């Protein structure tokens, strides 16, 4: 089973890297982009015999304790397979 | 004064702070490897040094905050043992939740290594009692992720409880945005825990605590601690 964890900054937290991406896109002539936010994608390969509920609970625990800093970040978890 | 410096893989200011502690206190600190969960119980001060623990991977200080020694650090924090986190040590303290807020990528995205001016906001602490609040101090910073972020309620709490220890300012002592090197909320360079026994700061006082290094403005932090903890 694969877990895909998408970690991104909470709304309202300034994102200097997102701002730089937005600036670069504008300087390249891509108009129509209102904002850019940068996050990260973490992929985990889990034991195949784990059931989805257990896997989700465990990955959620991993997110809260290590993978995301919930002071500034939020996360979503997608399980596959 | 019995001090321990926690050494993580990637710490690189552990020896600098050890040299300063030895110089100021006359005693060698214990250099304590992060993987050893047994931290001595008779410590007066625990230092989390600067550096790039675990390569700054994932987030600065995130993996160090899960190190085997951290359970003992938390227990001793509850007991009121004094703790000093410098630069990466500040990031680790925020990641453990022992200090509020978080440290993000610098506003201008660049690694900054230079002397900055600081205003000591409160001298009513074991870390800053020997500073003259009227005098601007000069201490170096060296970081890529020193942009202190705290939401408005946290910021208000820090102000109300006199927990902002130092702020970035200009040479005249004015706390203005032009003197903010990294975009930190309200120019905050260092914060205290609720009981004022834990300080985390981005500037490196240990790097300017000896006249041979070009200045001694960082030294008073260590002499303050010596006076309070001996």
PDB file of C-alpha atoms in Angstrom:
ATOM      1  CA  UNK A   1       0.000   0.000   0.000  1.00  0.00           C
ATOM      2  CA  UNK A   2       1.190   3.489  -0.825  1.00  0.00           C
ATOM      3  CA  UNK A   3       0.505   6.591   1.243  1.00  0.00           C
ATOM      4  CA  UNK A   4       0.855   9.974  -0.413  1.00  0.00           C
ATOM      5  CA  UNK A   5       1.084  12.819   2.064  1.00  0.00           C
ATOM      6  CA  UNK A   6       0.715  16.336   0.835  1.00  0.00           C
ATOM      7  CA  UNK A   7       2.086  18.886   3.318  1.00  0.00           C
ATOM      8  CA  UNK A   8       1.374  22.559   2.689  1.00  0.00           C
ATOM      9  CA  UNK A   9       1.483  25.807   4.609  1.00  0.00           C
ATOM     10  CA  UNK A  10      -1.695  26.830   6.384  1.00  0.00           C
ATOM     11  CA  UNK A  11      -3.615  29.676   4.804  1.00  0.00           C
ATOM     12  CA  UNK A  12      -2.338  32.989   6.116  1.00  0.00           C
ATOM     13  CA  UNK A  13       1.234  31.764   6.687  1.00  0.00           C
ATOM     14  CA  UNK A  14       3.489  33.740   4.364  1.00  0.00           C
ATOM     15  CA  UNK A  15       5.296  31.501   1.897  1.00  0.00           C
ATOM     16  CA  UNK A  16       8.543  33.104   0.712  1.00  0.00           C
ATOM     17  CA  UNK A  17       9.237  30.246  -1.721  1.00  0.00           C
ATOM     18  CA  UNK A  18       5.749  30.475  -3.207  1.00  0.00           C
ATOM     19  CA  UNK A  19       6.264  34.219  -3.650  1.00  0.00           C
ATOM     20  CA  UNK A  20       9.547  33.579  -5.482  1.00  0.00           C
ATOM     21  CA  UNK A  21       7.838  31.072  -7.784  1.00  0.00           C
ATOM     22  CA  UNK A  22       5.077  33.583  -8.506  1.00  0.00           C
ATOM     23  CA  UNK A  23       7.677  36.277  -9.253  1.00  0.00           C
ATOM     24  CA  UNK A  24       9.575  33.943 -11.593  1.00  0.00           C
ATOM     25  CA  UNK A  25       6.412  32.983 -13.484  1.00  0.00           C
ATOM     26  CA  UNK A  26       5.495  36.655 -13.891  1.00  0.00           C
ATOM     27  CA  UNK A  27       8.989  37.534 -15.122  1.00  0.00           C
ATOM     28  CA  UNK A  28       8.718  34.709 -17.689  1.00  0.00           C
ATOM     29  CA  UNK A  29       5.562  36.274 -19.040  1.00  0.00           C
ATOM     30  CA  UNK A  30       3.020  33.841 -17.583  1.00  0.00           C
ATOM     31  CA  UNK A  31       0.177  36.117 -16.622  1.00  0.00           C
ATOM     32  CA  UNK A  32      -3.038  35.173 -14.910  1.00  0.00           C
ATOM     33  CA  UNK A  33      -1.385  33.495 -11.904  1.00  0.00           C
ATOM     34  CA  UNK A  34      -2.834  35.057  -8.765  1.00  0.00           C
ATOM     35  CA  UNK A  35      -0.771  33.247  -6.148  1.00  0.00           C
ATOM     36  CA  UNK A  36       1.637  30.340  -5.706  1.00  0.00           C
ATOM     37  CA  UNK A  37       2.174  28.169  -2.654  1.00  0.00           C
ATOM     38  CA  UNK A  38       4.882  25.541  -2.326  1.00  0.00           C
ATOM     39  CA  UNK A  39       4.337  22.361  -0.352  1.00  0.00           C
ATOM     40  CA  UNK A  40       5.890  18.935  -0.271  1.00  0.00           C
ATOM     41  CA  UNK A  41       4.842  15.450  -1.258  1.00  0.00           C
ATOM     42  CA  UNK A  42       5.966  12.504   0.837  1.00  0.00           C
ATOM     43  CA  UNK A  43       5.364   8.972  -0.438  1.00  0.00           C
ATOM     44  CA  UNK A  44       5.473   6.020   1.909  1.00  0.00           C
ATOM     45  CA  UNK A  45       5.420   2.345   0.963  1.00  0.00           C
ATOM     46  CA  UNK A  46       3.490   0.529   3.667  1.00  0.00           C
ATOM     47  CA  UNK A  47       3.223  -3.187   4.405  1.00  0.00           C
ATOM     48  CA  UNK A  48       0.696  -4.669   1.985  1.00  0.00           C
ATOM     49  CA  UNK A  49      -1.251  -6.512   4.670  1.00  0.00           C
ATOM     50  CA  UNK A  50      -2.175  -3.290   6.517  1.00  0.00           C
ATOM     51  CA  UNK A  51      -5.892  -2.466   6.349  1.00  0.00           C
ATOM     52  CA  UNK A  52      -6.819   1.026   5.206  1.00  0.00           C
ATOM     53  CA  UNK A  53      -8.214   2.311   8.510  1.00  0.00           C
ATOM     54  CA  UNK A  54      -5.176   1.197  10.483  1.00  0.00           C
ATOM     55  CA  UNK A  55      -2.854   2.599   7.822  1.00  0.00           C
ATOM     56  CA  UNK A  56      -4.628   5.949   7.822  1.00  0.00           C
ATOM     57  CA  UNK A  57      -4.463   6.201  11.616  1.00  0.00           C
ATOM     58  CA  UNK A  58      -0.771   5.341  11.640  1.00  0.00           C
ATOM     59  CA  UNK A  59       0.110   7.778   8.866  1.00  0.00           C
ATOM     60  CA  UNK A  60      -1.922  10.471  10.605  1.00  0.00           C
ATOM     61  CA  UNK A  61       0.149   9.856  13.748  1.00  0.00           C
ATOM     62  CA  UNK A  62       3.348  10.103  11.655  1.00  0.00           C
ATOM     63  CA  UNK A  63       2.158  13.408  10.217  1.00  0.00           C
ATOM     64  CA  UNK A  64       1.337  14.925  13.578  1.00  0.00           C
ATOM     65  CA  UNK A  65       4.567  13.786  15.198  1.00  0.00           C
ATOM     66  CA  UNK A  66       7.113  14.271  12.425  1.00  0.00           C
ATOM     67  CA  UNK A  67       6.074  14.786   8.823  1.00  0.00           C
ATOM     68  CA  UNK A  68       4.222  18.079   9.303  1.00  0.00           C
ATOM     69  CA  UNK A  69       4.673  20.937  11.741  1.00  0.00           C
ATOM     70  CA  UNK A  70       1.064  21.672  12.580  1.00  0.00           C
ATOM     71  CA  UNK A  71       1.991  25.102  13.920  1.00  0.00           C
ATOM     72  CA  UNK A  72       2.401  26.275  10.330  1.00  0.00           C
ATOM     73  CA  UNK A  73       1.471  23.348   8.089  1.00  0.00           C
ATOM     74  CA  UNK A  74      -1.567  21.256   7.175  1.00  0.00           C
ATOM     75  CA  UNK A  75      -1.592  17.866   5.472  1.00  0.00           C
ATOM     76  CA  UNK A  76      -3.755  15.494   3.512  1.00  0.00           C
ATOM     77  CA  UNK A  77      -3.304  11.728   3.231  1.00  0.00           C
ATOM     78  CA  UNK A  78      -4.144   9.621   0.181  1.00  0.00           C
ATOM     79  CA  UNK A  79      -3.938   5.848   0.369  1.00  0.00           C
ATOM     80  CA  UNK A  80      -3.636   3.709  -2.712  1.00  0.00           C
ATOM     81  CA  UNK A  81      -3.552  -0.018  -3.337  1.00  0.00           C
TER      82      UNK A  81
ATOM     83  CA  UNK B   1      27.492  25.573  36.926  1.00  0.00           C
ATOM     84  CA  UNK B   2      26.989  22.162  35.339  1.00  0.00           C
ATOM     85  CA  UNK B   3      26.148  22.431  31.662  1.00  0.00           C
ATOM     86  CA  UNK B   4      25.540  19.896  28.914  1.00  0.00           C
ATOM     87  CA  UNK B   5      25.691  20.533  25.189  1.00  0.00           C
ATOM     88  CA  UNK B   6      23.516  18.158  23.173  1.00  0.00           C
ATOM     89  CA  UNK B   7      25.358  17.053  20.044  1.00  0.00           C
ATOM     90  CA  UNK B   8      23.263  15.998  17.055  1.00  0.00           C
ATOM     91  CA  UNK B   9      24.610  14.623  13.779  1.00  0.00           C
ATOM     92  CA  UNK B  10      25.207  17.853  11.863  1.00  0.00           C
ATOM     93  CA  UNK B  11      25.671  20.146  14.877  1.00  0.00           C
ATOM     94  CA  UNK B  12      28.567  22.458  14.077  1.00  0.00           C
ATOM     95  CA  UNK B  13      28.540  25.097  16.823  1.00  0.00           C
ATOM     96  CA  UNK B  14      28.703  22.596  19.683  1.00  0.00           C
ATOM     97  CA  UNK B  15      32.425  23.149  20.206  1.00  0.00           C
ATOM     98  CA  UNK B  16      32.131  26.928  19.871  1.00  0.00           C
ATOM     99  CA  UNK B  17      29.593  27.073  22.674  1.00  0.00           C
ATOM    100  CA  UNK B  18      31.637  24.608  24.736  1.00  0.00           C
ATOM    101  CA  UNK B  19      34.706  26.854  24.412  1.00  0.00           C
ATOM    102  CA  UNK B  20      32.660  29.874  25.512  1.00  0.00           C
ATOM    103  CA  UNK B  21      31.131  27.999  28.458  1.00  0.00           C
ATOM    104  CA  UNK B  22      34.554  26.815  29.591  1.00  0.00           C
ATOM    105  CA  UNK B  23      35.973  30.301  29.211  1.00  0.00           C
ATOM    106  CA  UNK B  24      33.171  31.973  31.177  1.00  0.00           C
ATOM    107  CA  UNK B  25      32.427  29.320  33.811  1.00  0.00           C
ATOM    108  CA  UNK B  26      35.841  27.652  34.169  1.00  0.00           C
ATOM    109  CA  UNK B  27      34.165  24.264  33.719  1.00  0.00           C
ATOM    110  CA  UNK B  28      33.964  22.007  30.699  1.00  0.00           C
ATOM    111  CA  UNK B  29      30.389  21.231  29.714  1.00  0.00           C
ATOM    112  CA  UNK B  30      29.353  17.636  29.159  1.00  0.00           C
ATOM    113  CA  UNK B  31      29.126  16.896  25.434  1.00  0.00           C
ATOM    114  CA  UNK B  32      26.066  14.662  25.248  1.00  0.00           C
ATOM    115  CA  UNK B  33      25.345  12.609  22.118  1.00  0.00           C
ATOM    116  CA  UNK B  34      21.711  12.821  21.000  1.00  0.00           C
ATOM    117  CA  UNK B  35      21.236   9.050  20.833  1.00  0.00           C
ATOM    118  CA  UNK B  36      21.996   8.640  24.556  1.00  0.00           C
ATOM    119  CA  UNK B  37      18.667   8.923  26.407  1.00  0.00           C
ATOM    120  CA  UNK B  38      20.305   9.150  29.845  1.00  0.00           C
ATOM    121  CA  UNK B  39      20.907  12.808  30.508  1.00  0.00           C
ATOM    122  CA  UNK B  40      22.437  13.508  33.962  1.00  0.00           C
ATOM    123  CA  UNK B  41      19.872  14.754  36.466  1.00  0.00           C
ATOM    124  CA  UNK B  42      22.116  17.341  38.143  1.00  0.00           C
ATOM    125  CA  UNK B  43      22.474  19.772  35.241  1.00  0.00           C
ATOM    126  CA  UNK B  44      22.011  23.515  35.648  1.00  0.00           C
ATOM    127  CA  UNK B  45      21.947  24.256  31.926  1.00  0.00           C
ATOM    128  CA  UNK B  46      21.216  22.336  28.737  1.00  0.00           C
ATOM    129  CA  UNK B  47      22.420  23.861  25.469  1.00  0.00           C
ATOM    130  CA  UNK B  48      21.059  22.916  22.053  1.00  0.00           C
ATOM    131  CA  UNK B  49      23.738  24.228  19.709  1.00  0.00           C
ATOM    132  CA  UNK B  50      23.690  25.646  16.214  1.00  0.00           C
ATOM    133  CA  UNK B  51      24.311  23.620  13.093  1.00  0.00           C
ATOM    134  CA  UNK B  52      22.415  21.560  10.576  1.00  0.00           C
ATOM    135  CA  UNK B  53      21.113  18.606  12.551  1.00  0.00           C
ATOM    136  CA  UNK B  54      20.181  15.719  10.248  1.00  0.00           C
ATOM    137  CA  UNK B  55      21.105  17.892   7.267  1.00  0.00           C
ATOM    138  CA  UNK B  56      18.087  20.156   7.838  1.00  0.00           C
ATOM    139  CA  UNK B  57      16.095  17.519   5.935  1.00  0.00           C
ATOM    140  CA  UNK B  58      12.281  17.622   6.106  1.00  0.00           C
ATOM    141  CA  UNK B  59      12.306  20.785   8.265  1.00  0.00           C
ATOM    142  CA  UNK B  60      15.144  22.327  10.277  1.00  0.00           C
ATOM    143  CA  UNK B  61      15.230  20.649  13.674  1.00  0.00           C
ATOM    144  CA  UNK B  62      12.329  18.267  12.958  1.00  0.00           C
ATOM    145  CA  UNK B  63      14.273  15.037  13.271  1.00  0.00           C
ATOM    146  CA  UNK B  64      16.454  16.254  16.138  1.00  0.00           C
ATOM    147  CA  UNK B  65      13.218  16.967  18.025  1.00  0.00           C
ATOM    148  CA  UNK B  66      12.526  13.201  17.903  1.00  0.00           C
ATOM    149  CA  UNK B  67      15.991  12.162  19.135  1.00  0.00           C
ATOM    150  CA  UNK B  68      16.245   9.662  22.017  1.00  0.00           C
ATOM    151  CA  UNK B  69      17.593  12.362  24.363  1.00  0.00           C
ATOM    152  CA  UNK B  70      14.585  14.630  23.861  1.00  0.00           C
ATOM    153  CA  UNK B  71      12.331  12.766  26.326  1.00  0.00           C
ATOM    154  CA  UNK B  72      14.870  13.576  29.066  1.00  0.00           C
ATOM    155  CA  UNK B  73      15.146  17.168  27.824  1.00  0.00           C
ATOM    156  CA  UNK B  74      11.349  17.518  28.118  1.00  0.00           C
ATOM    157  CA  UNK B  75      11.344  16.068  31.646  1.00  0.00           C
ATOM    158  CA  UNK B  76      14.081  18.459  32.718  1.00  0.00           C
ATOM    159  CA  UNK B  77      12.280  21.373  31.087  1.00  0.00           C
ATOM    160  CA  UNK B  78       9.246  20.543  33.238  1.00  0.00           C
ATOM    161  CA  UNK B  79      11.507  20.623  36.284  1.00  0.00           C
ATOM    162  CA  UNK B  80      12.653  24.114  35.310  1.00  0.00           C
ATOM    163  CA  UNK B  81      16.201  23.291  34.199  1.00  0.00           C
ATOM    164  CA  UNK B  82      17.547  26.228  32.174  1.00  0.00           C
ATOM    165  CA  UNK B  83      17.824  25.639  28.428  1.00  0.00           C
ATOM    166  CA  UNK B  84      19.458  27.641  25.685  1.00  0.00           C
ATOM    167  CA  UNK B  85      18.797  26.904  22.013  1.00  0.00           C
ATOM    168  CA  UNK B  86      20.963  28.779  19.549  1.00  0.00           C
ATOM    169  CA  UNK B  87      20.028  28.896  15.848  1.00  0.00           C
ATOM    170  CA  UNK B  88      19.392  25.233  14.980  1.00  0.00           C
ATOM    171  CA  UNK B  89      18.855  24.699  18.719  1.00  0.00           C
ATOM    172  CA  UNK B  90      16.078  27.307  18.596  1.00  0.00           C
ATOM    173  CA  UNK B  91      14.544  25.454  15.647  1.00  0.00           C
ATOM    174  CA  UNK B  92      14.707  22.189  17.620  1.00  0.00           C
ATOM    175  CA  UNK B  93      13.026  23.804  20.648  1.00  0.00           C
ATOM    176  CA  UNK B  94      10.192  25.081  18.435  1.00  0.00           C
ATOM    177  CA  UNK B  95       9.820  21.657  16.806  1.00  0.00           C
ATOM    178  CA  UNK B  96       9.553  19.987  20.233  1.00  0.00           C
ATOM    179  CA  UNK B  97       6.894  22.508  21.236  1.00  0.00           C
ATOM    180  CA  UNK B  98       8.975  23.681  24.217  1.00  0.00           C
ATOM    181  CA  UNK B  99       8.889  27.121  22.592  1.00  0.00           C
ATOM    182  CA  UNK B 100       5.958  28.504  20.587  1.00  0.00           C
ATOM    183  CA  UNK B 101       6.006  29.405  16.899  1.00  0.00           C
ATOM    184  CA  UNK B 102       8.121  28.082  14.047  1.00  0.00           C
ATOM    185  CA  UNK B 103      11.132  29.106  11.968  1.00  0.00           C
ATOM    186  CA  UNK B 104      10.630  29.307   8.234  1.00  0.00           C
ATOM    187  CA  UNK B 105      12.768  30.053   5.196  1.00  0.00           C
ATOM    188  CA  UNK B 106      14.185  33.614   5.263  1.00  0.00           C
ATOM    189  CA  UNK B 107      11.996  36.202   3.573  1.00  0.00           C
ATOM    190  CA  UNK B 108      14.559  36.802   0.798  1.00  0.00           C
ATOM    191  CA  UNK B 109      15.282  33.045   0.470  1.00  0.00           C
ATOM    192  CA  UNK B 110      19.012  33.561   0.966  1.00  0.00           C
ATOM    193  CA  UNK B 111      21.358  32.172   3.573  1.00  0.00           C
ATOM    194  CA  UNK B 112      22.445  35.149   5.682  1.00  0.00           C
ATOM    195  CA  UNK B 113      25.740  35.274   7.576  1.00  0.00           C
ATOM    196  CA  UNK B 114      26.451  38.693   9.053  1.00  0.00           C
ATOM    197  CA  UNK B 115      26.460  40.702  12.253  1.00  0.00           C
ATOM    198  CA  UNK B 116      23.087  42.164  13.201  1.00  0.00           C
ATOM    199  CA  UNK B 117      22.030  44.686  15.794  1.00  0.00           C
ATOM    200  CA  UNK B 118      19.770  43.520  18.580  1.00  0.00           C
ATOM    201  CA  UNK B 119      17.664  45.158  21.201  1.00  0.00           C
ATOM    202  CA  UNK B 120      17.495  43.247  24.471  1.00  0.00           C
ATOM    203  CA  UNK B 121      13.782  43.543  25.218  1.00  0.00           C
ATOM    204  CA  UNK B 122      13.782  42.129  28.713  1.00  0.00           C
ATOM    205  CA  UNK B 123      16.657  41.948  31.175  1.00  0.00           C
ATOM    206  CA  UNK B 124      14.504  40.209  33.756  1.00  0.00           C
ATOM    207  CA  UNK B 125      15.776  36.744  32.805  1.00  0.00           C
ATOM    208  CA  UNK B 126      18.609  34.429  33.745  1.00  0.00           C
ATOM    209  CA  UNK B 127      19.950  34.892  30.187  1.00  0.00           C
ATOM    210  CA  UNK B 128      19.935  38.668  29.877  1.00  0.00           C
ATOM    211  CA  UNK B 129      20.343  40.141  33.386  1.00  0.00           C
ATOM    212  CA  UNK B 130      23.840  41.436  32.607  1.00  0.00           C
ATOM    213  CA  UNK B 131      22.757  43.376  29.523  1.00  0.00           C
ATOM    214  CA  UNK B 132      22.096  47.092  29.585  1.00  0.00           C
ATOM    215  CA  UNK B 133      18.651  47.479  27.957  1.00  0.00           C
ATOM    216  CA  UNK B 134      19.618  50.935  26.708  1.00  0.00           C
ATOM    217  CA  UNK B 135      22.535  49.578  24.686  1.00  0.00           C
ATOM    218  CA  UNK B 136      22.244  48.046  21.216  1.00  0.00           C
ATOM    219  CA  UNK B 137      24.267  44.846  20.916  1.00  0.00           C
ATOM    220  CA  UNK B 138      25.926  43.371  17.850  1.00  0.00           C
ATOM    221  CA  UNK B 139      25.877  39.589  17.382  1.00  0.00           C
ATOM    222  CA  UNK B 140      26.196  37.477  14.216  1.00  0.00           C
ATOM    223  CA  UNK B 141      23.464  35.462  12.579  1.00  0.00           C
ATOM    224  CA  UNK B 142      24.106  32.583  10.175  1.00  0.00           C
ATOM    225  CA  UNK B 143      20.983  30.895   8.907  1.00  0.00           C
ATOM    226  CA  UNK B 144      18.703  30.088   5.993  1.00  0.00           C
ATOM    227  CA  UNK B 145      15.604  29.425   8.079  1.00  0.00           C
ATOM    228  CA  UNK B 146      15.374  32.081  10.763  1.00  0.00           C
ATOM    229  CA  UNK B 147      12.099  33.697   9.806  1.00  0.00           C
ATOM    230  CA  UNK B 148      10.187  33.443  13.074  1.00  0.00           C
ATOM    231  CA  UNK B 149       6.488  32.860  12.535  1.00  0.00           C
ATOM    232  CA  UNK B 150       3.817  33.090  15.207  1.00  0.00           C
ATOM    233  CA  UNK B 151       0.119  33.656  14.740  1.00  0.00           C
ATOM    234  CA  UNK B 152      -1.481  36.747  16.239  1.00  0.00           C
ATOM    235  CA  UNK B 153      -2.721  35.125  19.479  1.00  0.00           C
ATOM    236  CA  UNK B 154       0.744  33.650  20.092  1.00  0.00           C
ATOM    237  CA  UNK B 155       2.364  36.992  19.329  1.00  0.00           C
ATOM    238  CA  UNK B 156       0.044  38.768  21.790  1.00  0.00           C
ATOM    239  CA  UNK B 157       0.742  36.120  24.420  1.00  0.00           C
ATOM    240  CA  UNK B 158       4.507  36.575  23.981  1.00  0.00           C
ATOM    241  CA  UNK B 159       4.187  40.345  24.345  1.00  0.00           C
ATOM    242  CA  UNK B 160       1.820  40.161  27.328  1.00  0.00           C
ATOM    243  CA  UNK B 161       4.006  37.675  29.188  1.00  0.00           C
ATOM    244  CA  UNK B 162       7.260  39.550  28.442  1.00  0.00           C
ATOM    245  CA  UNK B 163       8.563  36.573  26.497  1.00  0.00           C
ATOM    246  CA  UNK B 164      10.240  38.340  23.574  1.00  0.00           C
ATOM    247  CA  UNK B 165      13.884  38.329  24.670  1.00  0.00           C
ATOM    248  CA  UNK B 166      15.573  40.069  21.722  1.00  0.00           C
ATOM    249  CA  UNK B 167      14.510  41.864  18.559  1.00  0.00           C
ATOM    250  CA  UNK B 168      16.386  42.822  15.403  1.00  0.00           C
ATOM    251  CA  UNK B 169      16.960  46.577  15.289  1.00  0.00           C
ATOM    252  CA  UNK B 170      19.159  49.104  13.505  1.00  0.00           C
ATOM    253  CA  UNK B 171      22.378  50.557  14.914  1.00  0.00           C
ATOM    254  CA  UNK B 172      20.366  53.264  16.656  1.00  0.00           C
ATOM    255  CA  UNK B 173      18.139  50.706  18.360  1.00  0.00           C
ATOM    256  CA  UNK B 174      15.063  51.296  16.210  1.00  0.00           C
ATOM    257  CA  UNK B 175      12.999  48.167  15.642  1.00  0.00           C
ATOM    258  CA  UNK B 176      12.171  48.760  11.980  1.00  0.00           C
ATOM    259  CA  UNK B 177      11.501  46.491   9.021  1.00  0.00           C
ATOM    260  CA  UNK B 178      14.744  47.553   7.280  1.00  0.00           C
ATOM    261  CA  UNK B 179      16.625  46.028  10.233  1.00  0.00           C
ATOM    262  CA  UNK B 180      14.711  42.749  10.005  1.00  0.00           C
ATOM    263  CA  UNK B 181      17.129  40.399   8.201  1.00  0.00           C
ATOM    264  CA  UNK B 182      14.809  37.454   7.646  1.00  0.00           C
ATOM    265  CA  UNK B 183      11.178  38.581   7.830  1.00  0.00           C
ATOM    266  CA  UNK B 184      10.587  37.457  11.417  1.00  0.00           C
ATOM    267  CA  UNK B 185       7.242  38.388  12.956  1.00  0.00           C
ATOM    268  CA  UNK B 186       7.638  41.698  14.836  1.00  0.00           C
ATOM    269  CA  UNK B 187      11.444  41.514  14.383  1.00  0.00           C
ATOM    270  CA  UNK B 188      11.580  38.717  16.957  1.00  0.00           C
ATOM    271  CA  UNK B 189      15.076  37.214  17.232  1.00  0.00           C
ATOM    272  CA  UNK B 190      14.614  35.228  20.444  1.00  0.00           C
ATOM    273  CA  UNK B 191      11.759  34.010  22.647  1.00  0.00           C
ATOM    274  CA  UNK B 192      11.366  32.662  26.156  1.00  0.00           C
ATOM    275  CA  UNK B 193       9.268  29.843  27.574  1.00  0.00           C
ATOM    276  CA  UNK B 194       6.361  30.603  29.879  1.00  0.00           C
ATOM    277  CA  UNK B 195       8.545  30.204  32.979  1.00  0.00           C
ATOM    278  CA  UNK B 196      11.369  32.230  31.351  1.00  0.00           C
ATOM    279  CA  UNK B 197      13.800  29.326  31.898  1.00  0.00           C
ATOM    280  CA  UNK B 198      14.137  28.392  28.204  1.00  0.00           C
ATOM    281  CA  UNK B 199      15.533  30.775  25.602  1.00  0.00           C
ATOM    282  CA  UNK B 200      15.712  30.156  21.878  1.00  0.00           C
ATOM    283  CA  UNK B 201      17.418  32.682  19.626  1.00  0.00           C
ATOM    284  CA  UNK B 202      18.709  32.799  16.057  1.00  0.00           C
ATOM    285  CA  UNK B 203      21.793  35.012  16.685  1.00  0.00           C
ATOM    286  CA  UNK B 204      24.988  33.295  17.878  1.00  0.00           C
ATOM    287  CA  UNK B 205      26.190  34.873  21.152  1.00  0.00           C
ATOM    288  CA  UNK B 206      28.943  32.244  21.420  1.00  0.00           C
ATOM    289  CA  UNK B 207      30.543  33.578  18.249  1.00  0.00           C
ATOM    290  CA  UNK B 208      31.179  37.015  19.701  1.00  0.00           C
ATOM    291  CA  UNK B 209      32.184  36.313  23.270  1.00  0.00           C
ATOM    292  CA  UNK B 210      35.951  36.758  23.037  1.00  0.00           C
ATOM    293  CA  UNK B 211      37.849  39.949  22.060  1.00  0.00           C
ATOM    294  CA  UNK B 212      40.005  37.855  19.711  1.00  0.00           C
ATOM    295  CA  UNK B 213      36.882  37.169  17.646  1.00  0.00           C
ATOM    296  CA  UNK B 214      36.196  40.857  17.112  1.00  0.00           C
ATOM    297  CA  UNK B 215      33.678  41.575  19.847  1.00  0.00           C
ATOM    298  CA  UNK B 216      32.257  40.484  23.162  1.00  0.00           C
ATOM    299  CA  UNK B 217      28.579  41.444  22.970  1.00  0.00           C
ATOM    300  CA  UNK B 218      27.544  37.794  23.230  1.00  0.00           C
ATOM    301  CA  UNK B 219      29.471  37.213  26.427  1.00  0.00           C
ATOM    302  CA  UNK B 220      26.974  38.823  28.801  1.00  0.00           C
ATOM    303  CA  UNK B 221      24.477  36.055  28.004  1.00  0.00           C
ATOM    304  CA  UNK B 222      26.886  33.513  29.455  1.00  0.00           C
ATOM    305  CA  UNK B 223      27.925  35.665  32.413  1.00  0.00           C
ATOM    306  CA  UNK B 224      24.214  36.215  33.164  1.00  0.00           C
ATOM    307  CA  UNK B 225      23.722  32.440  33.221  1.00  0.00           C
ATOM    308  CA  UNK B 226      26.805  31.937  35.386  1.00  0.00           C
ATOM    309  CA  UNK B 227      25.535  34.462  37.898  1.00  0.00           C
ATOM    310  CA  UNK B 228      22.036  32.952  37.985  1.00  0.00           C
ATOM    311  CA  UNK B 229      22.935  29.267  38.000  1.00  0.00           C
ATOM    312  CA  UNK B 230      26.095  29.009  40.122  1.00  0.00           C
TER     313      UNK B 230
END
